[in-house]
PDB file of C-alpha atoms in Angstrom:
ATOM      1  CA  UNK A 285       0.000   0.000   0.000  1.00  0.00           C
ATOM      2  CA  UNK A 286       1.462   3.353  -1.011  1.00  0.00           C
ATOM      3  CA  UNK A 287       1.650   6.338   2.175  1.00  0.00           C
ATOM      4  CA  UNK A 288       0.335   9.864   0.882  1.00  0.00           C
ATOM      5  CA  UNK A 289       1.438  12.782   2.658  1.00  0.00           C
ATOM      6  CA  UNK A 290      -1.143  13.044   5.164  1.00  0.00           C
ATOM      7  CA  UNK A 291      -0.357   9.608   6.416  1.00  0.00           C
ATOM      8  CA  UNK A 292       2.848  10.441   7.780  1.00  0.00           C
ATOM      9  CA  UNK A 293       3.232  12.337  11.161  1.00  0.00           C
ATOM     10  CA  UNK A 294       3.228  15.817  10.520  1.00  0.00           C
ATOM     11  CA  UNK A 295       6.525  17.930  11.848  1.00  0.00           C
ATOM     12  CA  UNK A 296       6.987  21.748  12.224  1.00  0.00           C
ATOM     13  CA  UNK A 297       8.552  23.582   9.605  1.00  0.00           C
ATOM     14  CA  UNK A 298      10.168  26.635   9.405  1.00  0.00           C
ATOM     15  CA  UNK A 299       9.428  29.094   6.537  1.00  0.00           C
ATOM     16  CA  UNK A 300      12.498  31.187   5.325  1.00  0.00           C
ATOM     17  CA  UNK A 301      12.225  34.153   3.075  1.00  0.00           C
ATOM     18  CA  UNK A 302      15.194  34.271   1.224  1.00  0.00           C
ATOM     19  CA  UNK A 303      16.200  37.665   0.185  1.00  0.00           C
ATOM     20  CA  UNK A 304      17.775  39.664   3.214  1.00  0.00           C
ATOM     21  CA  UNK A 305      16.993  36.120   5.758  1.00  0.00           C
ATOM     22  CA  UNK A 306      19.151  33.430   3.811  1.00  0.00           C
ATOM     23  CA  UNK A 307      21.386  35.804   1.748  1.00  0.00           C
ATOM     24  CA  UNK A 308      22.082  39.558   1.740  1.00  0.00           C
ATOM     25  CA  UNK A 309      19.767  41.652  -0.506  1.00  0.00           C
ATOM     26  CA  UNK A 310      21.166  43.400  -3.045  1.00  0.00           C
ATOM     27  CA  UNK A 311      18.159  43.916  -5.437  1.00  0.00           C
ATOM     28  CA  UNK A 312      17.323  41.037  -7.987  1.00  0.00           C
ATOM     29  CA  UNK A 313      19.643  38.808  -7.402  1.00  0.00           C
ATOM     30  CA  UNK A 314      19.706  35.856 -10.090  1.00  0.00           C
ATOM     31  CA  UNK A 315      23.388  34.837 -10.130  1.00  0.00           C
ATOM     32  CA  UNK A 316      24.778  32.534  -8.064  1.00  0.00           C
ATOM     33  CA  UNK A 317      28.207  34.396  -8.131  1.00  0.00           C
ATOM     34  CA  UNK A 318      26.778  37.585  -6.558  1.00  0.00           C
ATOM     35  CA  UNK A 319      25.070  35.913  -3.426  1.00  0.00           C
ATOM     36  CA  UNK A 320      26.555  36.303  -0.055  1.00  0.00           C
ATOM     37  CA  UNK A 321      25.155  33.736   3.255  1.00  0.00           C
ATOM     38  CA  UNK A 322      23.700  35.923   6.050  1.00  0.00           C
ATOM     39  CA  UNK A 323      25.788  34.971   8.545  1.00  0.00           C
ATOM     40  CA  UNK A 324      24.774  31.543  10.532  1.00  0.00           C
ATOM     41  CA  UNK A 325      22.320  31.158   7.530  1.00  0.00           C
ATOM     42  CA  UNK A 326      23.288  27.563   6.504  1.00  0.00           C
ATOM     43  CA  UNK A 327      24.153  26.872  10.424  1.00  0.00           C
ATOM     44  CA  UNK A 328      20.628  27.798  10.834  1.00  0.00           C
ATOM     45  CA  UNK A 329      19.128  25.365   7.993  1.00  0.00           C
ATOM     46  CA  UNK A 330      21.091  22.626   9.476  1.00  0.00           C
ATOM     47  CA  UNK A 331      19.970  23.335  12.987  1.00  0.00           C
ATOM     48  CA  UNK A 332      16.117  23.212  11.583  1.00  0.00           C
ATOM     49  CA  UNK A 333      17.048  19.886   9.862  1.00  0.00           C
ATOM     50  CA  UNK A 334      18.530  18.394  12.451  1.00  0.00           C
ATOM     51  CA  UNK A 335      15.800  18.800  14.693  1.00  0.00           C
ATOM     52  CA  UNK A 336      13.856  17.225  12.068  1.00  0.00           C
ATOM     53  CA  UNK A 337      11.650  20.178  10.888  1.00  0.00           C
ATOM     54  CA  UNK A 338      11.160  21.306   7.201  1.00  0.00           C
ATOM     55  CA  UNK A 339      13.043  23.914   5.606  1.00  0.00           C
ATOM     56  CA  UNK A 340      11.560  25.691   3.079  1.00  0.00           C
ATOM     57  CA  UNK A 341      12.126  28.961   1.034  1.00  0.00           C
ATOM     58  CA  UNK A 342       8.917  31.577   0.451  1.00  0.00           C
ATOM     59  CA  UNK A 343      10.525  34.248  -1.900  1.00  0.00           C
ATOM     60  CA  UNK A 344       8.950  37.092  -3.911  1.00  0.00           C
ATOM     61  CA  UNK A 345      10.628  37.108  -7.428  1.00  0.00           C
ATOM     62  CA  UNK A 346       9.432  40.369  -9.191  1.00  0.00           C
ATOM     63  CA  UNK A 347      12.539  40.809 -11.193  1.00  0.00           C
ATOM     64  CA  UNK A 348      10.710  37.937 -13.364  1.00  0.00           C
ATOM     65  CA  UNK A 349       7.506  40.063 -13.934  1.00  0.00           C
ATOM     66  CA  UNK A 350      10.375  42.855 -14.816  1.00  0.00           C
ATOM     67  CA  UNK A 351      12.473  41.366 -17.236  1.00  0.00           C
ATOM     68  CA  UNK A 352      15.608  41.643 -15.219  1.00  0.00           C
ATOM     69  CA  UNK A 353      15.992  37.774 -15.416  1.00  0.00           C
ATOM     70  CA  UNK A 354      14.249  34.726 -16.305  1.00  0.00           C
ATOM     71  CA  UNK A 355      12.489  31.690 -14.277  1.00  0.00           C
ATOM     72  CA  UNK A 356      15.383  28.980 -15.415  1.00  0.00           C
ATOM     73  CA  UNK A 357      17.517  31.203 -13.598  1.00  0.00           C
ATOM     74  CA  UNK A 358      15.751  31.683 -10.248  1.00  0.00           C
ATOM     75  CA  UNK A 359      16.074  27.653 -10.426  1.00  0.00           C
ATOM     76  CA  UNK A 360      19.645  27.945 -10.899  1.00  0.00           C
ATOM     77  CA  UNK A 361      20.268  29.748  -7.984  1.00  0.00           C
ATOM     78  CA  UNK A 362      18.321  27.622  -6.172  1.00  0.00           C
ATOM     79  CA  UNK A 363      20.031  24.683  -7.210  1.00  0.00           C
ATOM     80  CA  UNK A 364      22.993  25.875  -6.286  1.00  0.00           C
ATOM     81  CA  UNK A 365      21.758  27.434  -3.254  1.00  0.00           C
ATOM     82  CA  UNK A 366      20.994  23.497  -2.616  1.00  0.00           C
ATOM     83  CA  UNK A 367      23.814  22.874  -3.475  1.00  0.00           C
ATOM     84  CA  UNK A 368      26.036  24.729  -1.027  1.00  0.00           C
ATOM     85  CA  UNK A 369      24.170  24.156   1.784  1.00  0.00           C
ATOM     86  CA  UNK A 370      24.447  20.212   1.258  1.00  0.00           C
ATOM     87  CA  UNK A 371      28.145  20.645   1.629  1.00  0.00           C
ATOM     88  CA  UNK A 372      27.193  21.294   5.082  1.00  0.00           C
ATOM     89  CA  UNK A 373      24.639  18.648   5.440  1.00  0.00           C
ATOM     90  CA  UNK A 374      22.044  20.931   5.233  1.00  0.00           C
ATOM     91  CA  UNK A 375      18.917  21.277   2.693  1.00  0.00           C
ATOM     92  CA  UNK A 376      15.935  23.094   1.958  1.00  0.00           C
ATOM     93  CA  UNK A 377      13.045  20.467   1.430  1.00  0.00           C
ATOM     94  CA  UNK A 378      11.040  23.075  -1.165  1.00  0.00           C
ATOM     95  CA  UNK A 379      11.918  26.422  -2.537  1.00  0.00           C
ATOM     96  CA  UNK A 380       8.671  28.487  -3.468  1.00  0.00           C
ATOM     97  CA  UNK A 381       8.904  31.532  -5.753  1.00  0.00           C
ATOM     98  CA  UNK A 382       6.681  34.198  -6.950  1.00  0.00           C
ATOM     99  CA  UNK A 383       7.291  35.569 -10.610  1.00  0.00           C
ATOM    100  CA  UNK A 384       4.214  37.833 -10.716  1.00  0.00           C
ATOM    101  CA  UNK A 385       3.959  41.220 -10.148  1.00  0.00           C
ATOM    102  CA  UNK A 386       1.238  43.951 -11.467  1.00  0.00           C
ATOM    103  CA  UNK A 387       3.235  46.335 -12.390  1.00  0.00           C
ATOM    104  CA  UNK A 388       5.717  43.744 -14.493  1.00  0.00           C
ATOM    105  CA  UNK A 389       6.646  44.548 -17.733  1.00  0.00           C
ATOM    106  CA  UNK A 390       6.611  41.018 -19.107  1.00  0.00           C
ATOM    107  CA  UNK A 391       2.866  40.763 -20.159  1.00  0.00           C
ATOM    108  CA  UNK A 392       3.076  37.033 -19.404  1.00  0.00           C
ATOM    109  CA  UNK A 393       3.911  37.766 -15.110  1.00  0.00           C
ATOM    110  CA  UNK A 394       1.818  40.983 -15.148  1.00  0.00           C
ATOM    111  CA  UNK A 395      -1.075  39.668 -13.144  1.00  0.00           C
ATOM    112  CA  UNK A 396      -1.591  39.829  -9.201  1.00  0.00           C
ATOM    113  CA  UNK A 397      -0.980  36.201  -7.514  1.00  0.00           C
ATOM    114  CA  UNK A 398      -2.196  35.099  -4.488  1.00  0.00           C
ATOM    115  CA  UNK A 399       1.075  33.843  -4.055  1.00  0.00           C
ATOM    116  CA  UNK A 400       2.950  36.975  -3.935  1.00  0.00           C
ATOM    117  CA  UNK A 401       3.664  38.217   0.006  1.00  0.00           C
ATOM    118  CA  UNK A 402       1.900  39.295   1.539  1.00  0.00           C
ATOM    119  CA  UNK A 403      -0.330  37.230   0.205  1.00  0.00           C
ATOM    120  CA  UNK A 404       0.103  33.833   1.831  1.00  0.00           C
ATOM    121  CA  UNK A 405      -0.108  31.483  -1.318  1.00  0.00           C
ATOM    122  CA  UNK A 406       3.057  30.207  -1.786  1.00  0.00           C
ATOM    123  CA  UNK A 407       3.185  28.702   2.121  1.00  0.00           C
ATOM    124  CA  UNK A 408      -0.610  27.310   1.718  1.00  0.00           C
ATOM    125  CA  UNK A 409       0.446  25.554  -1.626  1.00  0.00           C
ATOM    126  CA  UNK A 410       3.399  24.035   1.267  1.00  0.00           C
ATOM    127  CA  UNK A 411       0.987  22.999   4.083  1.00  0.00           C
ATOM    128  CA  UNK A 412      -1.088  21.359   1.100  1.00  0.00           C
ATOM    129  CA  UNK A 413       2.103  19.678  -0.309  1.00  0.00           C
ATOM    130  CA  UNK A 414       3.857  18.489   2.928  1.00  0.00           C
ATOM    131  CA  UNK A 415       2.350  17.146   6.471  1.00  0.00           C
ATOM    132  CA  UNK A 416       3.321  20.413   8.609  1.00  0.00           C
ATOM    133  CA  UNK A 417       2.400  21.165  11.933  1.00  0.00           C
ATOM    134  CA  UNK A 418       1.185  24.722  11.471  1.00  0.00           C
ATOM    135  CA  UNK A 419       0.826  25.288  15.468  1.00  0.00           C
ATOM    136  CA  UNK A 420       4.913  24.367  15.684  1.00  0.00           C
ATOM    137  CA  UNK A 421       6.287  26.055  12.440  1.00  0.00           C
ATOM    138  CA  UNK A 422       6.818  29.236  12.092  1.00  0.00           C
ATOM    139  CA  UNK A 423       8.418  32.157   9.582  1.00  0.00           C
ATOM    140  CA  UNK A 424      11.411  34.220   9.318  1.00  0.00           C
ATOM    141  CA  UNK A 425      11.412  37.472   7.229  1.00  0.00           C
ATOM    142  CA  UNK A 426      12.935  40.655   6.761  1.00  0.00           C
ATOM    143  CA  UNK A 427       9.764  42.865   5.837  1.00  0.00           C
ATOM    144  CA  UNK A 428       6.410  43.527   7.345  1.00  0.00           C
ATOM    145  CA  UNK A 429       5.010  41.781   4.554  1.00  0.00           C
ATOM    146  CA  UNK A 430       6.816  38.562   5.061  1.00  0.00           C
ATOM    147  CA  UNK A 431       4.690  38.717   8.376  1.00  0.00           C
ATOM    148  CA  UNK A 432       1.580  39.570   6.980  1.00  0.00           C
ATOM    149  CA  UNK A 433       1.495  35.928   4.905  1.00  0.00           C
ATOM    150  CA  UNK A 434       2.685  34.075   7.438  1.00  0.00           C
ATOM    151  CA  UNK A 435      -0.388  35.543   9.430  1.00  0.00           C
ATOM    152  CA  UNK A 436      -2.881  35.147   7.266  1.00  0.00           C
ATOM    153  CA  UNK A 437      -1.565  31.569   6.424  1.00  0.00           C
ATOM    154  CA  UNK A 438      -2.144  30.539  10.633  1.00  0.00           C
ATOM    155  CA  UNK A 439       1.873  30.639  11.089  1.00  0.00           C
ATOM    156  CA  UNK A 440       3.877  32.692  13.503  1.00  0.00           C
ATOM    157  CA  UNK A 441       6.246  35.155  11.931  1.00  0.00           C
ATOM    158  CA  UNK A 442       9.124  36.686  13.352  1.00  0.00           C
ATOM    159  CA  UNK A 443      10.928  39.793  11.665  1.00  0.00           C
ATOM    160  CA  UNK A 444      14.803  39.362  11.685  1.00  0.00           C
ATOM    161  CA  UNK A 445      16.966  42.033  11.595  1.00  0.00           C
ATOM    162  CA  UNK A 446      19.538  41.047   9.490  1.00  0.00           C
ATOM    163  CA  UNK A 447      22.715  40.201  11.446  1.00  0.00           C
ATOM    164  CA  UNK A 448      23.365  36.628  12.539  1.00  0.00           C
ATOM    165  CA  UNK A 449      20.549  33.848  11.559  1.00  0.00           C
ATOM    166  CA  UNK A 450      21.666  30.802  13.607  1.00  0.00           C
ATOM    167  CA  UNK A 451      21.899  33.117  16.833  1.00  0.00           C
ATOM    168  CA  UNK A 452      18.586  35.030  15.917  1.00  0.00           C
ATOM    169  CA  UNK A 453      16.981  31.253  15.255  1.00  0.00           C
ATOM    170  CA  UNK A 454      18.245  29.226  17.871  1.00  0.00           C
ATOM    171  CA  UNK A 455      15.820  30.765  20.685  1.00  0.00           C
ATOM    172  CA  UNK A 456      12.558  30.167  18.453  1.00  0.00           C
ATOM    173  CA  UNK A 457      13.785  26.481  18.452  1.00  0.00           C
ATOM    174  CA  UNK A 458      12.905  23.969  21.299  1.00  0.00           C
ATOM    175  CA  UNK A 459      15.986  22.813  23.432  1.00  0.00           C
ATOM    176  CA  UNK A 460      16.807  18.949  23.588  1.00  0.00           C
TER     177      UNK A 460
END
């Protein structure tokens, strides 16, 4: 007999936006030679994994919608993203992306999506996807409207301000 998803226990996750959380924000960032780890980023995946929560990635991609760069390469980056942080033993079990934007100036992306933050689409497509435990799992972002979806998708959020992420995470993580 095959298991779906919701057969399996469900176990917290924590929801990281990327841009300014994981890496420093420079504005559109698409290639992989321009991104610089927060520091304690990838400490701070492998401290989620090893307490055997999911990792995943919620990340507004409006550069898309802009023409600044393409889909294939937001992949790339998050391949290699993947990449980099299983040198450590770390991973992130989904990245989520939003390409739209209304005020894009690829016709294709110029729309409004319900999974562009604050909207919370991109982490309810997640809790549909994976067996979370919403009331253990939480979010860490940089803006107000990182916040705002985790809200309105039943999740804690916590706005972090940029320095260290293993020190900011390690006190919104249980103790063994």
């Amino acid at each position: 007999m095959n298991s779906s998803p919701e057969d399996k226990a469900s176990r917290p996750a924590v929801f990281f936006d990327r841009d300014g959380v994981l890496n420093k924000d420079i504005g559109y960032l698409f290639e992989a030679g321009k991104l610089v780890w927060i520091d304690g980023a990838r400490e701070a995946v492998k401290a989620v994994n090893d307490l055997g929560y999911f990792a995943f990635v919620v990340t507004n991609q409006s550069g898309v919608a802009r023409g600044l760069y393409e889909e294939a390469h937001v992949r790339a980056l998050h391949d290699w993203m993947a990449d980099e942080l299983a040198k450590i033993g770390a991973r992130i079990d989904a990245f989520e992306y939003c390409p739209y934007h209304p005020e894009g100036t690829v016709k294709r992306y110029r729309q409004a999506s319900d999974r562009r933050k604050p909207s919370p689409g991109m982490i309810t497509d997640l809790l549909q996807r994976f067996p979370v435990d919403t009331g253990r799992s939480f979010l860490i972002g940089d803006q107000p409207t990182d916040l705002e979806a985790a809200r309105a998708a039943g999740l804690k959020g916590y706005l972090f301000s940029g320095h260290n992420l293993e020190l900011f995470l390690k006190p919104l993580l249980p103790t063994g």
